[in-house]
Coordinates of N, CA and C in Angstrom, one line a residue:
M1 N -23.5 -18.4 -18.6 CA -24.1 -18.2 -17.3 C -25.6 -18.5 -17.4
T2 N -26.1 -19.3 -16.5 CA -27.5 -19.6 -16.4 C -28.2 -18.4 -15.8
E3 N -29.5 -18.5 -16.0 CA -30.4 -17.4 -15.4 C -30.3 -17.3 -13.9
R4 N -30.2 -18.5 -13.3 CA -30.1 -18.6 -11.9 C -28.8 -17.9 -11.4
E5 N -27.7 -18.3 -12.1 CA -26.4 -17.7 -11.7 C -26.4 -16.2 -11.9
A6 N -27.0 -15.7 -13.0 CA -27.1 -14.3 -13.2 C -27.9 -13.6 -12.1
T7 N -28.9 -14.2 -11.7 CA -29.8 -13.7 -10.6 C -29.0 -13.6 -9.3
I8 N -28.2 -14.7 -9.0 CA -27.4 -14.7 -7.8 C -26.3 -13.6 -7.8
L9 N -25.7 -13.4 -9.0 CA -24.7 -12.4 -9.2 C -25.2 -11.0 -9.0
A10 N -26.4 -10.8 -9.6 CA -27.1 -9.5 -9.4 C -27.4 -9.2 -8.0
Q11 N -27.9 -10.2 -7.3 CA -28.3 -10.0 -5.9 C -27.0 -9.7 -5.0
Q12 N -25.9 -10.4 -5.4 CA -24.7 -10.1 -4.7 C -24.2 -8.7 -4.9
K13 N -24.3 -8.2 -6.1 CA -23.8 -6.9 -6.4 C -24.7 -5.9 -5.7
W14 N -26.0 -6.2 -5.6 CA -26.9 -5.3 -5.0 C -26.6 -5.2 -3.5
R15 N -26.3 -6.4 -2.9 CA -26.0 -6.4 -1.4 C -24.7 -5.6 -1.2
E16 N -23.7 -5.8 -2.1 CA -22.4 -5.1 -1.9 C -22.6 -3.6 -2.0
M17 N -23.4 -3.1 -3.0 CA -23.7 -1.7 -3.1 C -24.4 -1.1 -1.9
A18 N -25.4 -1.9 -1.4 CA -26.1 -1.5 -0.2 C -25.2 -1.4 1.0
L19 N -24.3 -2.3 1.1 CA -23.3 -2.3 2.2 C -22.4 -1.1 2.1
W20 N -21.9 -0.8 0.8 CA -21.0 0.3 0.6 C -21.7 1.6 0.9
E21 N -23.0 1.8 0.5 CA -23.7 3.0 0.7 C -24.0 3.2 2.2
Q22 N -24.4 2.1 2.9 CA -24.6 2.2 4.4 C -23.3 2.6 5.1
W23 N -22.2 2.0 4.7 CA -20.9 2.3 5.3 C -20.5 3.8 5.1
V24 N -20.7 4.3 3.9 CA -20.3 5.7 3.6 C -21.2 6.6 4.4
V25 N -22.5 6.4 4.5 CA -23.4 7.2 5.2 C -23.0 7.2 6.7
A26 N -22.8 6.0 7.2 CA -22.5 5.8 8.7 C -21.2 6.5 9.0
T27 N -20.2 6.4 8.2 CA -18.9 7.1 8.5 C -19.0 8.6 8.3
M28 N -19.8 9.0 7.4 CA -20.0 10.5 7.2 C -20.8 11.1 8.4
V29 N -21.8 10.4 8.8 CA -22.6 10.9 10.0 C -21.7 10.9 11.2
A30 N -20.9 9.9 11.4 CA -20.0 9.8 12.6 C -19.0 10.9 12.5
E31 N -18.5 11.3 11.3 CA -17.6 12.4 11.2 C -18.2 13.7 11.6
V32 N -19.4 13.9 11.1 CA -20.1 15.2 11.4 C -20.3 15.3 12.9
L33 N -20.8 14.2 13.5 CA -21.1 14.2 15.0 C -19.7 14.3 15.7
G34 N -18.7 13.7 15.2 CA -17.4 13.7 15.9 C -16.8 15.1 15.9
I35 N -16.9 15.8 14.7 CA -16.4 17.2 14.6 C -17.2 18.1 15.5
G36 N -18.5 17.8 15.6 CA -19.4 18.6 16.6 C -18.9 18.4 18.0
A37 N -18.6 17.2 18.4 CA -18.1 16.9 19.7 C -16.8 17.6 20.0
I38 N -15.9 17.6 19.0 CA -14.6 18.3 19.2 C -14.8 19.8 19.4
A39 N -15.7 20.3 18.5 CA -16.0 21.8 18.6 C -16.6 22.1 19.9
L40 N -17.5 21.3 20.4 CA -18.1 21.6 21.7 C -17.1 21.5 22.9
A41 N -16.2 20.5 22.8 CA -15.2 20.4 23.9 C -14.2 21.6 23.8
A42 N -13.9 22.0 22.6 CA -13.0 23.1 22.4 C -13.5 24.4 23.1
T43 N -14.8 24.6 23.1 CA -15.4 25.8 23.7 C -15.3 25.8 25.2
F44 N -15.2 24.6 25.8 CA -15.1 24.5 27.3 C -13.7 24.4 27.7
L45 N -12.8 24.0 26.9 CA -11.4 23.7 27.3 C -10.7 25.0 27.8
P46 N -10.9 26.2 27.3 CA -10.2 27.3 27.8 C -10.7 27.7 29.2
T47 N -11.9 27.3 29.6 CA -12.4 27.6 30.9 C -12.0 26.7 32.0
V48 N -11.3 25.6 31.6 CA -10.8 24.6 32.6 C -9.5 25.0 33.1
E49 N -9.4 25.2 34.4 CA -8.1 25.7 35.0 C -7.2 24.6 35.4
A50 N -7.7 23.6 36.0 CA -6.9 22.5 36.5 C -6.3 21.7 35.4
S51 N -4.9 21.6 35.4 CA -4.2 20.9 34.3 C -4.7 19.5 34.1
R52 N -4.8 18.8 35.2 CA -5.2 17.3 35.1 C -6.6 17.2 34.5
L53 N -7.5 18.1 34.9 CA -8.8 18.0 34.3 C -8.8 18.4 32.9
R54 N -8.0 19.3 32.5 CA -7.8 19.7 31.1 C -7.3 18.5 30.3
E55 N -6.3 17.8 30.8 CA -5.7 16.7 30.1 C -6.8 15.6 30.0
A56 N -7.6 15.4 31.0 CA -8.6 14.4 31.0 C -9.7 14.7 29.9
L57 N -10.0 16.0 29.8 CA -11.0 16.5 28.8 C -10.5 16.2 27.4
V58 N -9.2 16.5 27.2 CA -8.6 16.3 25.9 C -8.6 14.8 25.5
A59 N -8.3 14.0 26.5 CA -8.3 12.5 26.2 C -9.7 12.0 26.0
S60 N -10.7 12.6 26.7 CA -12.0 12.1 26.5 C -12.6 12.4 25.1
I61 N -12.0 13.5 24.5 CA -12.5 13.8 23.1 C -12.2 12.6 22.2
G62 N -11.0 12.0 22.3 CA -10.7 10.8 21.6 C -11.6 9.6 21.8
V63 N -11.9 9.5 23.1 CA -12.8 8.4 23.5 C -14.2 8.6 22.9
V64 N -14.7 9.8 23.0 CA -16.1 10.1 22.5 C -16.1 9.9 21.0
Y65 N -15.1 10.5 20.3 CA -15.0 10.4 18.8 C -15.0 8.9 18.4
G66 N -14.1 8.1 19.1 CA -14.0 6.7 18.8 C -15.3 5.9 19.0
A67 N -16.0 6.3 20.1 CA -17.3 5.7 20.4 C -18.3 6.0 19.3
I68 N -18.4 7.2 18.9 CA -19.3 7.6 17.8 C -19.0 6.8 16.5
L69 N -17.8 6.8 16.1 CA -17.4 6.2 14.9 C -17.6 4.6 15.0
G70 N -17.2 4.1 16.2 CA -17.3 2.6 16.4 C -18.7 2.2 16.3
V71 N -19.6 2.9 17.0 CA -21.0 2.5 17.0 C -21.6 2.6 15.7
A72 N -21.4 3.7 15.0 CA -21.9 3.9 13.6 C -21.5 2.8 12.7
Q73 N -20.2 2.4 12.7 CA -19.7 1.4 11.8 C -20.2 0.0 12.2
W74 N -20.3 -0.2 13.5 CA -20.7 -1.5 14.0 C -22.2 -1.8 13.6
L75 N -23.0 -0.8 13.6 CA -24.4 -1.0 13.2 C -24.5 -1.5 11.8
V76 N -23.5 -1.2 10.9 CA -23.5 -1.7 9.6 C -22.9 -3.1 9.5
L77 N -21.9 -3.3 10.4 CA -21.1 -4.6 10.3 C -21.8 -5.7 11.1
R78 N -22.6 -5.5 12.1 CA -23.0 -6.5 13.0 C -23.7 -7.7 12.4
R79 N -24.4 -7.5 11.3 CA -25.1 -8.7 10.7 C -24.3 -9.3 9.5
R80 N -23.1 -8.7 9.3 CA -22.3 -9.1 8.1 C -21.0 -9.8 8.5
I81 N -20.5 -9.4 9.6 CA -19.2 -10.0 10.0 C -19.3 -10.7 11.3
P82 N -18.9 -12.0 11.4 CA -19.0 -12.7 12.7 C -18.1 -12.1 13.7
H83 N -18.5 -12.2 14.9 CA -17.6 -11.8 16.1 C -17.3 -10.3 16.0
S84 N -18.2 -9.5 15.6 CA -18.0 -8.0 15.5 C -18.1 -7.3 16.8
E85 N -18.4 -8.0 17.9 CA -18.7 -7.3 19.2 C -17.5 -6.4 19.6
G86 N -16.3 -6.8 19.3 CA -15.2 -6.0 19.8 C -14.9 -4.8 18.9
W87 N -15.6 -4.5 17.9 CA -15.4 -3.4 17.0 C -15.4 -2.0 17.7
I88 N -16.4 -1.8 18.5 CA -16.5 -0.5 19.2 C -15.4 -0.3 20.1
L89 N -15.0 -1.3 20.9 CA -13.9 -1.1 21.9 C -12.6 -0.9 21.1
A90 N -12.4 -1.7 20.0 CA -11.1 -1.5 19.3 C -11.1 -0.1 18.7
T91 N -12.2 0.4 18.2 CA -12.2 1.8 17.6 C -12.0 2.8 18.6
V92 N -12.5 2.7 19.8 CA -12.3 3.6 20.9 C -10.9 3.6 21.3
G93 N -10.3 2.5 21.5 CA -8.9 2.4 21.9 C -8.0 3.0 20.8
G94 N -8.2 2.7 19.6 CA -7.4 3.3 18.5 C -7.6 4.8 18.4
S95 N -8.8 5.2 18.5 CA -9.0 6.7 18.5 C -8.4 7.4 19.6
L96 N -8.4 6.8 20.8 CA -7.7 7.5 21.9 C -6.2 7.7 21.7
V97 N -5.6 6.6 21.3 CA -4.1 6.7 21.0 C -3.8 7.7 19.9
A98 N -4.6 7.6 18.8 CA -4.4 8.5 17.6 C -4.6 9.9 18.0
W99 N -5.7 10.2 18.8 CA -6.0 11.5 19.2 C -5.0 12.2 20.1
V100 N -4.5 11.4 21.1 CA -3.5 12.0 22.0 C -2.2 12.3 21.3
V101 N -1.7 11.4 20.4 CA -0.5 11.7 19.6 C -0.8 12.8 18.7
G102 N -2.0 12.9 18.1 CA -2.4 13.9 17.2 C -2.3 15.3 17.8
V103 N -2.8 15.4 19.0 CA -2.8 16.7 19.8 C -1.3 17.1 20.0
L104 N -0.5 16.2 20.4 CA 0.9 16.6 20.6 C 1.6 17.1 19.3
V105 N 1.3 16.4 18.2 CA 1.8 16.8 16.9 C 1.3 18.1 16.5
S106 N 0.0 18.4 16.7 CA -0.6 19.7 16.4 C 0.1 20.8 17.1
V107 N 0.4 20.6 18.4 CA 1.1 21.6 19.2 C 2.4 21.9 18.6
L108 N 3.2 20.8 18.2 CA 4.5 21.0 17.6 C 4.4 21.8 16.3
L109 N 3.4 21.5 15.5 CA 3.2 22.2 14.2 C 2.9 23.6 14.5
A110 N 2.0 23.9 15.5 CA 1.7 25.3 15.8 C 2.9 26.1 16.2
L111 N 3.8 25.5 17.0 CA 5.0 26.1 17.4 C 6.0 26.3 16.3
T112 N 6.0 25.4 15.4 CA 6.9 25.5 14.2 C 6.5 26.6 13.3
Y113 N 5.2 26.7 13.0 CA 4.7 27.7 12.0 C 4.1 28.9 12.7
F114 N 4.5 29.1 13.9 CA 4.0 30.3 14.7 C 4.4 31.6 14.0
G115 N 3.5 32.5 13.7 CA 3.9 33.8 13.1 C 3.7 33.8 11.6
E116 N 3.6 32.7 10.9 CA 3.5 32.6 9.5 C 2.0 32.9 9.1
T117 N 1.8 33.8 8.1 CA 0.5 34.2 7.7 C -0.2 33.2 6.8
D118 N 0.6 32.4 6.1 CA 0.1 31.4 5.2 C 0.6 30.0 5.6
Y119 N 0.4 29.8 6.9 CA 0.9 28.5 7.4 C 0.1 27.3 6.9
R120 N -1.2 27.5 6.6 CA -2.0 26.3 6.3 C -1.5 25.6 5.0
G121 N -1.1 26.3 4.0 CA -0.6 25.7 2.8 C 0.7 24.9 3.1
S122 N 1.5 25.5 4.0 CA 2.8 24.9 4.4 C 2.6 23.6 5.2
V123 N 1.6 23.6 6.0 CA 1.4 22.5 7.0 C 0.6 21.3 6.4
L124 N 0.0 21.5 5.3 CA -0.9 20.5 4.7 C -0.2 19.1 4.6
P125 N 1.0 19.1 4.0 CA 1.7 17.8 3.9 C 1.9 17.1 5.3
A126 N 2.2 17.9 6.3 CA 2.3 17.3 7.7 C 1.0 16.8 8.2
I127 N -0.1 17.5 7.9 CA -1.5 17.1 8.3 C -1.8 15.8 7.6
A128 N -1.4 15.6 6.3 CA -1.7 14.4 5.6 C -0.9 13.2 6.2
L129 N 0.3 13.5 6.7 CA 1.1 12.5 7.4 C 0.4 12.1 8.7
L130 N -0.1 13.1 9.4 CA -0.8 12.9 10.6 C -2.0 12.1 10.4
G131 N -2.7 12.4 9.3 CA -3.9 11.6 8.9 C -3.5 10.1 8.7
A132 N -2.4 9.9 8.0 CA -1.9 8.5 7.7 C -1.6 7.8 9.1
W133 N -1.1 8.6 10.0 CA -0.8 8.0 11.4 C -2.2 7.6 12.0
I134 N -3.1 8.5 12.0 CA -4.4 8.1 12.5 C -5.0 6.9 11.9
G135 N -4.9 6.9 10.5 CA -5.4 5.7 9.8 C -4.7 4.4 10.2
L136 N -3.4 4.5 10.4 CA -2.6 3.4 10.7 C -3.1 2.8 12.1
V137 N -3.2 3.7 13.1 CA -3.6 3.3 14.4 C -5.0 2.7 14.4
L138 N -6.0 3.5 13.8 CA -7.4 3.0 13.8 C -7.5 1.7 13.0
G139 N -6.8 1.7 11.8 CA -6.9 0.5 11.0 C -6.3 -0.7 11.7
F140 N -5.2 -0.5 12.4 CA -4.6 -1.7 13.1 C -5.6 -2.1 14.2
A141 N -6.2 -1.2 15.0 CA -7.1 -1.6 16.1 C -8.2 -2.4 15.5
Q142 N -8.8 -1.9 14.4 CA -10.0 -2.6 13.8 C -9.5 -3.9 13.2
W143 N -8.3 -4.0 12.7 CA -7.8 -5.2 12.1 C -7.7 -6.3 13.1
T144 N -7.5 -6.0 14.4 CA -7.5 -7.0 15.4 C -8.8 -7.8 15.5
V145 N -9.9 -7.1 15.1 CA -11.2 -7.8 15.0 C -11.4 -8.5 13.7
L146 N -11.0 -7.9 12.6 CA -11.2 -8.5 11.3 C -10.3 -9.8 11.1
R147 N -9.1 -9.7 11.7 CA -8.1 -10.8 11.4 C -8.6 -12.1 12.0
R148 N -9.5 -12.1 12.9 CA -10.0 -13.3 13.5 C -10.9 -14.1 12.5
V149 N -11.4 -13.3 11.5 CA -12.3 -13.9 10.6 C -11.7 -14.0 9.2
Y150 N -11.0 -13.0 8.7 CA -10.5 -12.9 7.4 C -8.9 -12.9 7.3
Q151 N -8.4 -13.8 6.5 CA -6.9 -13.9 6.4 C -6.3 -12.7 5.7
R152 N -7.1 -12.0 4.8 CA -6.6 -10.9 4.0 C -6.9 -9.5 4.7
A153 N -7.2 -9.5 5.9 CA -7.6 -8.3 6.6 C -6.6 -7.2 6.7
T154 N -5.3 -7.6 6.4 CA -4.2 -6.5 6.4 C -4.6 -5.4 5.4
L155 N -5.3 -5.7 4.4 CA -5.7 -4.6 3.4 C -6.4 -3.5 4.2
W156 N -7.1 -3.8 5.2 CA -7.9 -2.8 6.0 C -7.0 -1.7 6.5
V157 N -5.8 -2.1 7.0 CA -4.9 -1.1 7.6 C -4.5 -0.1 6.5
G158 N -4.1 -0.6 5.3 CA -3.6 0.2 4.2 C -4.7 1.1 3.8
A159 N -5.9 0.6 3.7 CA -7.1 1.5 3.2 C -7.3 2.6 4.2
N160 N -7.2 2.4 5.5 CA -7.4 3.4 6.5 C -6.3 4.5 6.4
V161 N -5.1 4.0 6.2 CA -3.9 5.0 6.0 C -4.2 5.9 4.9
I162 N -4.6 5.4 3.7 CA -4.9 6.3 2.6 C -6.1 7.2 2.9
A163 N -7.2 6.6 3.4 CA -8.4 7.3 3.7 C -8.2 8.5 4.6
W164 N -7.5 8.3 5.7 CA -7.3 9.4 6.6 C -6.3 10.4 6.2
A165 N -5.3 9.9 5.3 CA -4.3 10.9 4.8 C -5.0 11.8 3.8
V166 N -6.1 11.4 3.2 CA -6.9 12.3 2.4 C -8.0 13.1 3.2
G167 N -8.6 12.4 4.1 CA -9.7 13.0 4.8 C -9.3 14.1 5.9
L168 N -8.2 13.9 6.6 CA -7.8 14.8 7.6 C -7.5 16.2 7.0
P169 N -6.7 16.3 5.9 CA -6.5 17.6 5.4 C -7.8 18.4 5.0
I170 N -8.8 17.6 4.6 CA -10.1 18.3 4.3 C -10.7 18.8 5.6
A171 N -10.6 18.1 6.7 CA -11.1 18.5 8.0 C -10.3 19.7 8.4
F172 N -9.0 19.7 8.2 CA -8.1 20.8 8.6 C -8.5 22.1 7.9
I173 N -8.7 22.0 6.6 CA -9.1 23.2 5.8 C -10.4 23.7 6.3
G174 N -11.3 22.8 6.5 CA -12.7 23.2 7.0 C -12.6 23.9 8.3
A175 N -11.7 23.4 9.2 CA -11.6 24.0 10.5 C -11.0 25.4 10.4
G176 N -10.1 25.7 9.5 CA -9.6 27.0 9.2 C -10.7 27.9 8.7
L177 N -11.6 27.4 7.9 CA -12.7 28.2 7.3 C -13.7 28.6 8.4
T178 N -13.9 27.7 9.4 CA -14.9 28.0 10.5 C -14.4 29.1 11.3
Q179 N -13.1 29.2 11.5 CA -12.5 30.3 12.3 C -12.6 31.6 11.6
Q180 N -12.7 31.6 10.3 CA -12.9 32.9 9.5 C -14.4 33.3 9.4
A181 N -15.3 32.4 9.8 CA -16.7 32.7 9.6 C -17.1 33.9 10.4
T182 N -18.0 34.6 9.9 CA -18.5 35.9 10.6 C -19.7 35.7 11.5
S183 N -20.2 34.5 11.5 CA -21.4 34.3 12.4 C -21.4 32.8 12.8
T184 N -22.1 32.6 13.9 CA -22.3 31.2 14.4 C -22.9 30.3 13.4
L185 N -23.9 30.8 12.7 CA -24.6 30.0 11.7 C -23.7 29.6 10.6
K186 N -22.9 30.5 10.1 CA -21.9 30.2 9.0 C -20.9 29.2 9.5
S187 N -20.4 29.4 10.7 CA -19.4 28.5 11.3 C -20.0 27.1 11.4
T188 N -21.2 27.0 11.9 CA -21.9 25.7 12.0 C -22.1 25.0 10.7
L189 N -22.5 25.8 9.7 CA -22.7 25.2 8.4 C -21.4 24.7 7.8
I190 N -20.4 25.5 7.9 CA -19.1 25.1 7.4 C -18.6 23.8 8.1
G191 N -18.8 23.7 9.4 CA -18.4 22.5 10.2 C -19.2 21.3 9.7
V192 N -20.5 21.4 9.5 CA -21.3 20.3 9.0 C -20.8 19.9 7.6
L193 N -20.6 20.8 6.7 CA -20.1 20.5 5.3 C -18.7 19.9 5.4
T194 N -17.9 20.3 6.3 CA -16.6 19.7 6.4 C -16.7 18.3 6.9
G195 N -17.5 18.0 7.8 CA -17.7 16.6 8.3 C -18.3 15.8 7.2
V196 N -19.2 16.3 6.4 CA -19.8 15.5 5.3 C -18.7 15.2 4.3
A197 N -17.9 16.2 3.9 CA -16.8 16.0 2.9 C -15.8 15.0 3.3
S198 N -15.2 15.3 4.5 CA -14.1 14.4 5.0 C -14.7 13.0 5.3
G199 N -15.9 12.9 6.0 CA -16.4 11.6 6.3 C -16.8 10.8 5.1
T200 N -17.3 11.5 4.1 CA -17.6 10.8 2.8 C -16.4 10.2 2.1
M201 N -15.3 11.0 2.1 CA -14.1 10.6 1.5 C -13.5 9.4 2.2
I202 N -13.5 9.4 3.6 CA -13.0 8.3 4.4 C -13.9 7.1 4.2
G203 N -15.2 7.3 4.1 CA -16.1 6.2 4.0 C -16.0 5.6 2.6
V204 N -15.8 6.4 1.5 CA -15.7 5.8 0.2 C -14.5 4.9 0.1
I205 N -13.4 5.3 0.6 CA -12.1 4.5 0.5 C -12.2 3.3 1.3
T206 N -12.6 3.4 2.6 CA -12.6 2.3 3.5 C -13.8 1.4 3.1
G207 N -14.9 1.9 2.6 CA -16.0 1.1 2.2 C -15.7 0.2 1.0
T208 N -14.9 0.8 0.1 CA -14.5 0.0 -1.1 C -13.6 -1.2 -0.6
A209 N -12.7 -0.9 0.4 CA -11.9 -2.0 0.9 C -12.7 -3.0 1.6
L210 N -13.8 -2.6 2.3 CA -14.6 -3.5 3.1 C -15.4 -4.4 2.1
V211 N -15.9 -3.9 1.0 CA -16.6 -4.7 0.1 C -15.7 -5.7 -0.6
W212 N -14.5 -5.3 -0.9 CA -13.5 -6.2 -1.5 C -13.2 -7.3 -0.5
L213 N -13.0 -6.9 0.8 CA -12.7 -7.9 1.8 C -13.8 -9.0 1.9
L214 N -15.0 -8.5 2.0 CA -16.1 -9.5 2.1 C -16.4 -10.3 0.9
R215 N -16.1 -9.7 -0.3 CA -16.2 -10.4 -1.6 C -15.2 -11.5 -1.7
S216 N -14.0 -11.3 -1.3 CA -13.0 -12.3 -1.4 C -12.9 -13.0 -0.1
R217 N -14.0 -13.5 0.3 CA -14.0 -14.2 1.6 C -13.0 -15.3 1.7
S218 N -12.1 -15.1 2.6 CA -11.1 -16.2 3.0 C -11.2 -16.4 4.5
P219 N -12.3 -16.9 5.0 CA -12.5 -17.0 6.4 C -11.5 -18.0 7.0
R220 N -11.1 -17.6 8.2 CA -10.2 -18.5 9.0 C -11.0 -19.7 9.5
P221 N -10.4 -20.8 9.5 CA -11.1 -22.0 10.0 C -11.5 -21.9 11.4

């Protein structure tokens, strides 16, 4: 390997590491803000009497979360992936579908394990499956953008399935801990740490897939 080739390789690795770090941070920040938005909406939800308005509020949580995640990730992608304009819209759409179905599943789980004192341990496998569902929907929605550019973009769907199957149980455990907190400060701190942990895990897995995807560039003609 010549000195010039070694320099080019080193620069490429540096760019990949920079991309990976930015992606992890963006996803982590989005998760913290998203959890905050969910918590804020949850405080208002019991005060809403009209069922239609309550349903609209629940659906809007998915839209807001998707917008936060989509914008954060798009800021990292916009200069690296051609035709990334649809990323935000795709993420919002995927988040809305995943969120609505996730709420329905959560209600079913609550009814199934109603009355059990140690239900969290019992329900974790189901939460992981729910996370896999969220990853499948989000990954597929974002794949519709990536597939226009990269032939191997199917990897992105699988990476999201794994990432969310790991990340959602972390968020679920953290949500349980916030309910046990004895003060607003502790509850807020636990919520932030939960978002950092789950967002970092999701970002690490999907960020690794993103770097691989861009490294093995097989752009469509």
